Coordinates of C-alpha atoms in Angstrom, one line a residue:
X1 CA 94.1 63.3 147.9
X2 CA 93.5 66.2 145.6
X3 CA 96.8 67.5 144.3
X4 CA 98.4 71.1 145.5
X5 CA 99.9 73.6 142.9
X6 CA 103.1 74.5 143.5
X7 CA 103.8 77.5 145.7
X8 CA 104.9 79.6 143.2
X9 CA 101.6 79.2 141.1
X10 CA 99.7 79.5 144.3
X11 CA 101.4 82.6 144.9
X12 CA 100.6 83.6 141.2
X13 CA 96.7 83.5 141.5
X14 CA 96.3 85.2 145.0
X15 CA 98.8 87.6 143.5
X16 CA 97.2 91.5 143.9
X17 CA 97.1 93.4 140.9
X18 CA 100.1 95.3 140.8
X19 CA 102.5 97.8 138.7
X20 CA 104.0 95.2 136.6
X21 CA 100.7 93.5 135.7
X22 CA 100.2 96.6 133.8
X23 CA 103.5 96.7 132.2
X24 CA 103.0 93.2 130.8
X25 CA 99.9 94.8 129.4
X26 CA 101.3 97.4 128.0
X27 CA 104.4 95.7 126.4
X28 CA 102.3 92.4 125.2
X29 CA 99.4 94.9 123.9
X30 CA 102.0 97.2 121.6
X31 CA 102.4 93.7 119.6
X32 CA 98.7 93.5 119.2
X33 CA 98.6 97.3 118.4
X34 CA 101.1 96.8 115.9
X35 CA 99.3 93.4 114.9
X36 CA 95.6 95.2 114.1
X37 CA 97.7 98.2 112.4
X38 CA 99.5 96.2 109.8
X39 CA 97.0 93.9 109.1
X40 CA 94.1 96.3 108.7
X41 CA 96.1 99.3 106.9
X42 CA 96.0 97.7 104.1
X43 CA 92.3 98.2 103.2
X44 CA 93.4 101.5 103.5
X45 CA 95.5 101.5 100.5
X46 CA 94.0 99.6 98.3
X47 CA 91.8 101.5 96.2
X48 CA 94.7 104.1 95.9
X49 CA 96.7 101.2 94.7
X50 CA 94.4 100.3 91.9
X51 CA 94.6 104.1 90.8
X52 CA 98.3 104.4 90.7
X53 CA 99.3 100.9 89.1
X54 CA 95.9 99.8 87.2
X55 CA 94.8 102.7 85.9
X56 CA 94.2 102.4 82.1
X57 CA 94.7 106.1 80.2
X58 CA 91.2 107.0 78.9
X59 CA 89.2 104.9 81.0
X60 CA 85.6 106.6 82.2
X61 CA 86.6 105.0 86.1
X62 CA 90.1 105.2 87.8
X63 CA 91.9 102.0 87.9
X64 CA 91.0 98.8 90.9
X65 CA 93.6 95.6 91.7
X66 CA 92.6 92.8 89.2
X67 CA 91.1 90.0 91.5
X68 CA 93.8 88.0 91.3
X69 CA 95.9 91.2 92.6
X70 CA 93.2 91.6 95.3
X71 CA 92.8 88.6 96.8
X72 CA 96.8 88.1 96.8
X73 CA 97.8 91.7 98.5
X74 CA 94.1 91.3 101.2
X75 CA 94.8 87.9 101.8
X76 CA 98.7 86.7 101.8
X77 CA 99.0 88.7 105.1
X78 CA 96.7 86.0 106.8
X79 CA 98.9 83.5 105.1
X80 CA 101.4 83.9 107.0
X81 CA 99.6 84.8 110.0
X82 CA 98.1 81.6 110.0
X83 CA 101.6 79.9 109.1
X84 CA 103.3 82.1 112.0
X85 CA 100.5 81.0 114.5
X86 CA 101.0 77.3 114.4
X87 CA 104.8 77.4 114.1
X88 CA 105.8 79.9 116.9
X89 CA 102.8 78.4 119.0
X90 CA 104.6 75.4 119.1
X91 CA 108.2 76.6 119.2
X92 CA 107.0 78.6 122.4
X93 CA 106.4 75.0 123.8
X94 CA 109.2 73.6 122.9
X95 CA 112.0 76.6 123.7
X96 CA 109.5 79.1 126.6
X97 CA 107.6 81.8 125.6
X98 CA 110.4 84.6 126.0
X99 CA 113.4 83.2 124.0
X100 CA 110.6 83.2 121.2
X101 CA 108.8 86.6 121.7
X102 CA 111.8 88.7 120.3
X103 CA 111.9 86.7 117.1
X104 CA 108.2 88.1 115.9
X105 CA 109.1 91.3 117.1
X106 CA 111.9 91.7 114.8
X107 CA 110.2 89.9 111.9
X108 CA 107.4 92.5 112.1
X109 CA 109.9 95.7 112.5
X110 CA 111.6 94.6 109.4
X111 CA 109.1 93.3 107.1
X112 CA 107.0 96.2 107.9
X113 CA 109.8 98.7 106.7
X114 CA 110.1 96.4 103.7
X115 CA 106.7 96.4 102.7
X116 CA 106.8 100.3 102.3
X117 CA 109.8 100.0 100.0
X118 CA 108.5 97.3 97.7
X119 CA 110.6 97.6 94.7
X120 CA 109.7 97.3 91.0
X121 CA 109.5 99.3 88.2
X122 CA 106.2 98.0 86.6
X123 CA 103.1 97.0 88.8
X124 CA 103.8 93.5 88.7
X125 CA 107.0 94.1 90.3
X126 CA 105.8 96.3 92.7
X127 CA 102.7 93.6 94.0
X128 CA 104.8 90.7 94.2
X129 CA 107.7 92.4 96.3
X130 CA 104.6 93.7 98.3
X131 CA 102.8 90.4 98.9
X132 CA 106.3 88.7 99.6
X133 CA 107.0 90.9 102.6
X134 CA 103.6 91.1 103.8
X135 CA 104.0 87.3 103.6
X136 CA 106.6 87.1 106.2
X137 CA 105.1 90.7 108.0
X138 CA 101.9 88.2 109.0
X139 CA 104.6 85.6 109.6
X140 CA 105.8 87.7 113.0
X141 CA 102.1 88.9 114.0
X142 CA 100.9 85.3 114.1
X143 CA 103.4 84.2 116.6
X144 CA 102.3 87.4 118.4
X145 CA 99.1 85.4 119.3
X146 CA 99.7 82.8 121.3
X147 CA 102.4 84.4 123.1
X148 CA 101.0 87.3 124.3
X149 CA 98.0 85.2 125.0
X150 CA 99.6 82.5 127.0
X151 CA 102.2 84.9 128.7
X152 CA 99.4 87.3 129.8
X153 CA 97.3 84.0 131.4
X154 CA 100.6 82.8 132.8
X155 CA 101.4 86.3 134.7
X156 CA 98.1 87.0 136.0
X157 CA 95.8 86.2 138.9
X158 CA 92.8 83.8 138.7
X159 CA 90.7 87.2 139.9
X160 CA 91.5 89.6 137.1
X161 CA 93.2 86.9 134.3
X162 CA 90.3 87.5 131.8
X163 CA 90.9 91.2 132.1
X164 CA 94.2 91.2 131.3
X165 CA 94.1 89.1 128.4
X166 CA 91.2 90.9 127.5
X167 CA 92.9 94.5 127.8
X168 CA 95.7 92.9 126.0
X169 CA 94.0 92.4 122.7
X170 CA 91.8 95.6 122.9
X171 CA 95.2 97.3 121.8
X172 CA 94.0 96.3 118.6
X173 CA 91.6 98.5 118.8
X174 CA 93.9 101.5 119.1
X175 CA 95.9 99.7 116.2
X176 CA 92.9 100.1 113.8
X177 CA 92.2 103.7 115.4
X178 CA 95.8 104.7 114.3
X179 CA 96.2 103.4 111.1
X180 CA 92.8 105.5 110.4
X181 CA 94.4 108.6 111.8
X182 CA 97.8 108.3 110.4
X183 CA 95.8 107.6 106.7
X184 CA 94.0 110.6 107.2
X185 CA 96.9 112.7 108.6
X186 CA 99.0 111.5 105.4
X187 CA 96.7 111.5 102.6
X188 CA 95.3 114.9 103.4
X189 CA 99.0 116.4 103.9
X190 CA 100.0 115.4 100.4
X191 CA 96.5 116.3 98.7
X192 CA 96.6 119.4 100.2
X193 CA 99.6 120.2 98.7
X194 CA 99.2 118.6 95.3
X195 CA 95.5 120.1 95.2
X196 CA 94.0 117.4 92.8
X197 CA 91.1 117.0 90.8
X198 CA 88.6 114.5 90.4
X199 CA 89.0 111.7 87.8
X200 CA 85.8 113.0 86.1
X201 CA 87.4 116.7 85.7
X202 CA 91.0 115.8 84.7
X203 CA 92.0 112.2 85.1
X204 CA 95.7 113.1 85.1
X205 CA 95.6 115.7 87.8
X206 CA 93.4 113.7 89.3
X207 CA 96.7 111.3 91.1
X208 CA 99.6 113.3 91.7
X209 CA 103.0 111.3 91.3
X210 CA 103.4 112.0 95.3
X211 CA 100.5 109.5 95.7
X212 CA 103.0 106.8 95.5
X213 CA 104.5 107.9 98.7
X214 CA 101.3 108.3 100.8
X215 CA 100.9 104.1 100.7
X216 CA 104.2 103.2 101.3
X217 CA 104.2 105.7 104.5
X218 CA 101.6 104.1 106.3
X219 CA 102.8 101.1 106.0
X220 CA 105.9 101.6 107.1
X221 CA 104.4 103.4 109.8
X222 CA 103.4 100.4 111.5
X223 CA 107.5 99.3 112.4
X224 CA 107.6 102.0 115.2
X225 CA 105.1 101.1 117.6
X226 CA 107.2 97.3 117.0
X227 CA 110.7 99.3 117.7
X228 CA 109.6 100.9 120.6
X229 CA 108.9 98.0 122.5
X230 CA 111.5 96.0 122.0
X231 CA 113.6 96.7 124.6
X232 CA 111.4 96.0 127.4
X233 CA 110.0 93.0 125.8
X234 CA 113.1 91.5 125.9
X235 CA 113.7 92.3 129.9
X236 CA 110.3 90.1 130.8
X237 CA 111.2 87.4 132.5
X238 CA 110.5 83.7 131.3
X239 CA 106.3 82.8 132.9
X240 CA 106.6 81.0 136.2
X241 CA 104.2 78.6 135.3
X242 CA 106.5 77.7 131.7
X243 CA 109.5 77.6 134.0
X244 CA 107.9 75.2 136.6
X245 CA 105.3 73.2 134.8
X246 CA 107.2 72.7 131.6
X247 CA 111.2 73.4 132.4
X248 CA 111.1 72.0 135.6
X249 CA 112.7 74.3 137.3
X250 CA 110.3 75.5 139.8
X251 CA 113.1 77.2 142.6
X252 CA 113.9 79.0 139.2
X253 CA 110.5 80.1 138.7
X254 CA 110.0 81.5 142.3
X255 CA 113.2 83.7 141.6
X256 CA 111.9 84.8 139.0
X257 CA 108.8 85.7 140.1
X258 CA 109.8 87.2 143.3
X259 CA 112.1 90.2 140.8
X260 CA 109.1 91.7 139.3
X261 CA 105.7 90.9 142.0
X262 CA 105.5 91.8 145.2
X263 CA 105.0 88.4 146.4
X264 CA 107.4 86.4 148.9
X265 CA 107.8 83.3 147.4
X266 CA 111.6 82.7 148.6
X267 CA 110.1 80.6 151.9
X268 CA 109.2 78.2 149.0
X269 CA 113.0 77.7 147.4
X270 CA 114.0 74.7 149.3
X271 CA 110.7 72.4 149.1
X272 CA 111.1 73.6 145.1
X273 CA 114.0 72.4 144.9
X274 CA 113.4 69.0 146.6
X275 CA 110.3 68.6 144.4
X276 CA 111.8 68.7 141.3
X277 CA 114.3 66.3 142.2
X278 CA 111.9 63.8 143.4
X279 CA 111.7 61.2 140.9
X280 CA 108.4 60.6 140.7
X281 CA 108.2 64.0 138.5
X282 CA 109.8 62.2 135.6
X283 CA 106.7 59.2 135.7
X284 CA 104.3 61.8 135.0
X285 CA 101.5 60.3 133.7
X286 CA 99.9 63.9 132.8
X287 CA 102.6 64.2 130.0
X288 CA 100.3 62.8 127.3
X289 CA 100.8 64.6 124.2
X290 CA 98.7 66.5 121.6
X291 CA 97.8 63.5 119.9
X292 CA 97.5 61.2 122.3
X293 CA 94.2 59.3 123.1
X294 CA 93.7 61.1 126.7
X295 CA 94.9 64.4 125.2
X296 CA 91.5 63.8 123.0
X297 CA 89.2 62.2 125.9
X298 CA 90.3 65.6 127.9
X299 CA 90.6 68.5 125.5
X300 CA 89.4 67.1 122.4
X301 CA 86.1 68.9 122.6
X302 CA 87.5 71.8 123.7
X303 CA 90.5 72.3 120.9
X304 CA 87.2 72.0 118.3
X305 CA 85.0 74.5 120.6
X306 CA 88.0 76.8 120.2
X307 CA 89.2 76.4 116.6
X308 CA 85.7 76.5 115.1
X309 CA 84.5 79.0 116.8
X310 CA 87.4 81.3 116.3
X311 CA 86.9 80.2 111.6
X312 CA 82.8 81.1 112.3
X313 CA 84.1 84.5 114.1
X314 CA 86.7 85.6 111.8
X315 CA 84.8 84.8 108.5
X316 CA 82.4 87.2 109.3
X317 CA 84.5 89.7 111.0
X318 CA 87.4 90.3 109.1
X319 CA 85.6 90.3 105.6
X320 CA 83.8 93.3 107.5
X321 CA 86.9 94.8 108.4
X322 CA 88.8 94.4 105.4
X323 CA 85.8 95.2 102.6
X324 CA 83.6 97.6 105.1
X325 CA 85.0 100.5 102.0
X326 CA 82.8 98.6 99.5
X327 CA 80.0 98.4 101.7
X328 CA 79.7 102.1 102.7
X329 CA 79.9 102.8 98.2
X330 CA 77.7 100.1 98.1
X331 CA 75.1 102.2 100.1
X332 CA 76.5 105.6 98.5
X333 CA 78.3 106.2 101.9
X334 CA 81.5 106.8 99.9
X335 CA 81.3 109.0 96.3
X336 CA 81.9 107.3 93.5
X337 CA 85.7 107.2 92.1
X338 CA 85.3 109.2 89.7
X339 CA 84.1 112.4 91.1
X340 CA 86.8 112.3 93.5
X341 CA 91.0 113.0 93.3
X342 CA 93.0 109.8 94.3
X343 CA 93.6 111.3 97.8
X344 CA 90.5 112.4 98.4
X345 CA 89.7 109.0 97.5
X346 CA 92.0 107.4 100.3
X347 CA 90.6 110.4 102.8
X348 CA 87.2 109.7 102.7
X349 CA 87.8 105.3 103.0
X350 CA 90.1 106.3 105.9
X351 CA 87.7 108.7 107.4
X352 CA 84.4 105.9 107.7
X353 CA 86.9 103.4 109.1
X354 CA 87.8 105.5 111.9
X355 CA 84.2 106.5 112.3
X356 CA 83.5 102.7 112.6
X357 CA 86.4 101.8 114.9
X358 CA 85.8 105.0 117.1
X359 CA 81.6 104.0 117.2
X360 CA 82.5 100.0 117.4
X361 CA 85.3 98.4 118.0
X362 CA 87.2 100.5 120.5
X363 CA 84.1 100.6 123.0
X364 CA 83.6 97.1 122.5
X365 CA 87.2 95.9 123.3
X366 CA 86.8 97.6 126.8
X367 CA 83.5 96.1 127.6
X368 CA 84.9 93.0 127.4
X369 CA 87.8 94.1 129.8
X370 CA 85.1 95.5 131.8
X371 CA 82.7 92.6 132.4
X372 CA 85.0 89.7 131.2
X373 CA 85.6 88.4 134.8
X374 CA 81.9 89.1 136.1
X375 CA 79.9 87.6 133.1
X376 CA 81.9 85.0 132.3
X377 CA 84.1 84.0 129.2
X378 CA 81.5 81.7 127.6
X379 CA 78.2 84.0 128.8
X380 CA 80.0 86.7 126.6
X381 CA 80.4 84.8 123.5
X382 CA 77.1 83.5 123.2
X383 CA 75.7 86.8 124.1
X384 CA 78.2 88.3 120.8
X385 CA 77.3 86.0 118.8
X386 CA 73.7 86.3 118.8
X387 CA 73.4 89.6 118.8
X388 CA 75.8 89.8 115.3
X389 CA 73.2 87.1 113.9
X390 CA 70.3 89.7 114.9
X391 CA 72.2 92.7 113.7
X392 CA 73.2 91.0 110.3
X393 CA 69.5 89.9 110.0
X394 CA 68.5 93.6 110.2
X395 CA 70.5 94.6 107.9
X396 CA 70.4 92.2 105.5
X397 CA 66.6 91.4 105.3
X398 CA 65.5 95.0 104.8
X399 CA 68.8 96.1 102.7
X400 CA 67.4 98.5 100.1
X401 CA 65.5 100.3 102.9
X402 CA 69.5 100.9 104.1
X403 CA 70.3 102.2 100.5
X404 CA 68.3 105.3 100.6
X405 CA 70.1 108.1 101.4
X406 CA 67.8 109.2 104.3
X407 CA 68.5 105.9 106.0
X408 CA 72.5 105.3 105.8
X409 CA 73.0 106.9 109.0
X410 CA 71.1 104.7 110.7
X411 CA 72.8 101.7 108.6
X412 CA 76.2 102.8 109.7
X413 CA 75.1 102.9 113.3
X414 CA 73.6 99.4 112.7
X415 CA 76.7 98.3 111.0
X416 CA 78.6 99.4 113.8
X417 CA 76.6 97.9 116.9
X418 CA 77.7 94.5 114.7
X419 CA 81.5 95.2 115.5
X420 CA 80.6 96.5 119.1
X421 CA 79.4 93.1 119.3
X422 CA 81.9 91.2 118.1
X423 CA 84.3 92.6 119.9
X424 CA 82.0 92.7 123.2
X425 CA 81.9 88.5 122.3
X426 CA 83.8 86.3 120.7
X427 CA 86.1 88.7 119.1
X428 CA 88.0 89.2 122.3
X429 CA 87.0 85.8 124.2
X430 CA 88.1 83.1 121.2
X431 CA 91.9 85.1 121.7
X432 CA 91.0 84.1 125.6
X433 CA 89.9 81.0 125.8
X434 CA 92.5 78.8 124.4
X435 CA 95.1 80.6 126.8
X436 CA 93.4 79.2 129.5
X437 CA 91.8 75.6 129.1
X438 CA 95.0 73.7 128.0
X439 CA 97.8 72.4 130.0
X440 CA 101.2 74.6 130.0
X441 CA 103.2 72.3 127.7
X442 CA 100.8 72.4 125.0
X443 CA 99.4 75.9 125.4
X444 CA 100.7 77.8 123.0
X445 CA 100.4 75.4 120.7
X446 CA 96.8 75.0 121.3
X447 CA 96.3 78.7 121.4
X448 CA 98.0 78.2 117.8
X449 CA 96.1 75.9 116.1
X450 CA 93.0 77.4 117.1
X451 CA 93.9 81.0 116.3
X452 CA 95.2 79.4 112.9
X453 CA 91.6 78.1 112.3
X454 CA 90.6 81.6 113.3
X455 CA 92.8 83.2 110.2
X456 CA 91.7 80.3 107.5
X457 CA 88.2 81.8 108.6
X458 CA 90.4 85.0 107.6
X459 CA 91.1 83.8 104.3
X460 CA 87.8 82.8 103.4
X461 CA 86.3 85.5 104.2
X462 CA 89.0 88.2 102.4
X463 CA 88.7 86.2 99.5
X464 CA 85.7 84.8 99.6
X465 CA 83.9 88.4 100.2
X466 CA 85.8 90.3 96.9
X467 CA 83.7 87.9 94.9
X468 CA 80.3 87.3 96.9
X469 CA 79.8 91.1 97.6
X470 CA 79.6 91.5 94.0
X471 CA 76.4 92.7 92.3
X472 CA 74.2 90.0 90.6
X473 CA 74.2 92.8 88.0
X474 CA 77.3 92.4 85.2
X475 CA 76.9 96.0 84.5
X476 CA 77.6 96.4 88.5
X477 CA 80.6 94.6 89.2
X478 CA 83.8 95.7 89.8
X479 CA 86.0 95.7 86.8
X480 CA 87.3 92.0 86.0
X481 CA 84.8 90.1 88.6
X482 CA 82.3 88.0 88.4
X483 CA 78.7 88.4 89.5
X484 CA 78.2 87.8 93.1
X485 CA 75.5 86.8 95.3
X486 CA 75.2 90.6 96.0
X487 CA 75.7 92.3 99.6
X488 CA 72.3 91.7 101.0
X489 CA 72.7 87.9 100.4
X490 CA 76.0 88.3 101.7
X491 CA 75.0 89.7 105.1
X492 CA 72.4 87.1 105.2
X493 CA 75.3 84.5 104.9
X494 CA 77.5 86.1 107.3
X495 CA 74.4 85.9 109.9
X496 CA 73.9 82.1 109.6
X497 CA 78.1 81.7 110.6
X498 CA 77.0 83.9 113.4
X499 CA 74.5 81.7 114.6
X500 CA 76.7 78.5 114.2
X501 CA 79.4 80.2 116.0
X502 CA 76.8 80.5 119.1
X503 CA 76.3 76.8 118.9
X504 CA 79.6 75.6 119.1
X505 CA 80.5 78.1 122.2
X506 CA 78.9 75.3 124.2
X507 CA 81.7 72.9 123.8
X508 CA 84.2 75.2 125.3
X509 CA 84.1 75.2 130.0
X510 CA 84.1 78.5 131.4
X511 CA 87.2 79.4 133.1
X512 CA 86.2 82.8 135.1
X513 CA 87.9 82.6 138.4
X514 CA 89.4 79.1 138.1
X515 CA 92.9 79.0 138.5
X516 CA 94.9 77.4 135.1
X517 CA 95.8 74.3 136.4
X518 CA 92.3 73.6 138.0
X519 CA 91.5 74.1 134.5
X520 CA 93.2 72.3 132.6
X521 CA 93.8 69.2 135.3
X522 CA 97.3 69.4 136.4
X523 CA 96.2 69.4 139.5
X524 CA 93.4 66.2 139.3
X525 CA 93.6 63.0 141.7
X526 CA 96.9 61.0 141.8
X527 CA 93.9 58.2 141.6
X528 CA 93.0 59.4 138.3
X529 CA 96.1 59.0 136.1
X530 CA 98.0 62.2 137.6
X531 CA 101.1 62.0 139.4
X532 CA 101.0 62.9 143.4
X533 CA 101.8 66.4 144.2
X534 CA 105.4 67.7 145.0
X535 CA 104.1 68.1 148.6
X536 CA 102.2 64.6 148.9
X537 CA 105.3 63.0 147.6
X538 CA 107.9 65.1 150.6
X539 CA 104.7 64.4 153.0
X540 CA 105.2 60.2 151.9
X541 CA 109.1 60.5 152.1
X542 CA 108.8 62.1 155.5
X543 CA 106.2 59.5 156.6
X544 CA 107.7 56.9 155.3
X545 CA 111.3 57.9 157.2
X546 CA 109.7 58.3 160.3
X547 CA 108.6 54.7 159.7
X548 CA 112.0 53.3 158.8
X549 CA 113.2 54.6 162.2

């Protein structure tokens, strides 16, 4: 006999979409807005960072990082993200997904402030207090992953779940939007005022000694969306599905439940109770662990569909994101340094990020929302990943046709149907996925080993990138670089992950309107290895006491 969900989880799926649906939204998608702002503001900075620290006096070209400077302030972020995403993915496990969710809130607030105020008085100083808080800043936004993920999948209906996880992680699409806007807003403010030159003109004039305070503003910008939603974050509720599944403590659960959704689930309190106090829920045989043999046999193939194809994704994407400035000078999309002020500098690398974001990222985030739940998880992430293979091709194969200035429009709008894509695809649905297909004691520890794969894909491709990008041409390179394999082989490259990534998206089940525990089999046959549901086992008892008389 197939085995019932609880009533409480029934209750959960058939659930209508209601107010506080959107309120977990909202307060779960302010972490990923504040996730995408600190992580991406960054490439913001950078080149006005070079200028102010590594600027040598009588140079012909305003000061860059030194590699090793780069790669540490692009890259230790993902660090610990990557860190942050396997340790609070399995802490939510162990100790429930709210008791952890205020911790990486608090960690991001702080760190964030920090990173603005990075002390030092040479540039040394300055770069190592810098990567040190950014260290633990990615710290908080990795555990920000697998719990927003798994409490979003936890909250919502079967109907609608992709949605919401979907619209949950578009807010880092308005992240990336406002770290663009408050860059701009900033950087033009204090140029305006100090009305520099360009380094060419009069290299002095050229960075005014308020250019140190445009950096450290933005980045401490990112604390307030953090603050803001503290408060409410810490009112949700513990998931239902945590609280029964995991806790044991289904009457609980119901309770719970029944404060913040219109759903009656009080008629349910009693047989709760009795089934967590049968004894047959303590000889589980579903409680196999993460490394146990049937954990393998049933989810093995899925944890490597996830975690591989979340590296492929964010290889190509975030060495995009993060280098996308020395793509648009590599096309002449961006002036050279040197006819432009410091400020202006920071302006103009703000302005073609927003352009980018605006053109594809934001509209691809909410296609996804859109379609996610009529299309199908895995339908979309084959269908991204192919079309960032094509894209990449097109502009990778006929790349010095993009160089001329009469074409760079059209390479922009190229370059941006690849993010539209990625983000309508696997951007969006390897976040998904893994909140989904595993059982609710190893969820979001699943979800945070395969979003850890996703930011070692990170990694390679932030510091992989600064040194591939580079021109096969030594007169070319950026100052204290090797030659590199040059952009157009680099887009070639980036195209060939794409197309793996497409491959492995058949390993993964599509979960569009299944509920979580069809899913991920804590519902299967008693005759299969599972244990016999709550209401089988009160349907035996009574049975069985009817027989006795």
């Amino acid at each position: 006999m197939a085995r019932e969900q609880l009533g409480v989880l029934k209750a959960l799926d058939a659930a209508k979409t209601q107010c506080y649906h959107f309120t977990a939204i909202l307060v779960a998608g302010m972490g990923f807005f504040t996730d995408a702002y600190d992580l991406f503001c960054i490439s913001l900075v950078t080149k006005l960072l070079g200028r102010i620290y590594y600027t040598v006096p009588g140079s012909l070209k305003p000061g860059t990082l030194p590699p090793n400077v780069a790669n540490a302030v692009n890259g230790v972020a993902f660090c610990g993200t990557l860190a942050g995403q396997l340790f609070f993915g399995w802490l939510g496990d162990k100790l429930g997904r709210k008791r952890v969710y205020g911790i990486t809130l608090i960690l991001m607030v702080v760190c964030a402030l920090a990173s603005g105020l990075s002390f030092g008085h040479s540039a040394k100083g300055v770069m190592a207090t810098l990567c040190f808080f950014r260290f633990w800043l990615g710290f908080g936004i990795g555990g920000d992953y697998p719990l927003s993920a798994t409490i979003m999948s936890e909250y919502a209906n079967k109907k609608t779940r992709g949605a919401f996880i979907a619209a949950v992680f578009a807010m880092q699409g308005f992240g990336n939007l406002t770290g663009g806007i408050v860059a701009l807003i900033v950087s033009s403010a204090f140029d305006h005022a100090s009305k520099g030159l360009a380094y060419n003109i009069n290299p002095a004039a050229s960075l005014p000694p308020q250019a140190d305070y445009v950096w450290r503003i933005i980045l401490m910008f990112g604390a307030i969306p953090a603050a803001l939603t503290f408060y409410w974050r810490m009112k949700m509720p513990e998931t239902a599905r945590y609280t029964a599944l995991v806790a044991k403590d289904a009457k609980l659960a119901a309770q719970d439940m029944s404060k913040v959704l219109q759903v009656d689930l009080q008629a349910e309190s009693e047989q709760v109770k009795t089934d967590i106090e049968s004894p047959a829920q303590e000889t589980s045989k579903n409680a196999f662990g993460l490394f146990s043999k049937q954990f393998m046999k049933r989810h093995g193939r899925h944890l490597v569909g996830t975690t591989v194809c979340w590296f492929l994704l964010d290889i190509a994407f975030y060495s995009q994101n993060l280098f996308q400035k020395d793509i648009f000078s590599a096309i002449g999309w961006i002036p050279a340094a040197p006819t432009m002020s410091a400020l202006k500098e920071a302006f103009t690398v703000a302005r073609a990020q927003t352009l980018i974001v605006l053109c594809g990222l934001i509209p691809g985030y909410w296609f996804t929302v859109a379609f996610i739940d009529y299309l199908g998880r895995r339908t979309i992430q084959i269908m991204g990943f192919f079309f960032m293979t094509v894209f990449m091709f097109a502009l990778a194969i006929p790349y010095h046709h993009w160089t001329l200035s009469e074409n760079r429009v059209g390479f922009v709008v190229m370059y941006s149907l690849t993010f539209f894509f990625a983000n309508f695809g696997p951007n969006a649905t390897t976040f998904i996925i893994p909140a989904e297909i595993f059982p609710a004691r190893l969820r979001s520890t699943c979800h945070g080993i395969s979003a850890a794969a996703g930011k070692a894909g990170a990694i390679v491709g932030a510091f992989g990138f600064l040194y591939a990008a580079q021109s096969t041409n030594p007169a070319k390179t950026d100052a204290g670089y090797p030659t590199g394999i040059g952009m157009r082989n680099s887009l070639i490259a980036l195209g060939c992950i794409n197309f793996f990534g497409m491959l492995f998206t058949f390993l993964v089940p599509e979960s569009k309107g299944k509920s979580l525990e069809e899913l991920t089999g804590e519902i299967d046959d008693e005759e299969n290895g599972q244990t016999a549901s709550p209401r089988t086992i009160l349907s035996s008892a009574n049975q069985g006491h009817g027989k006795r008389k």
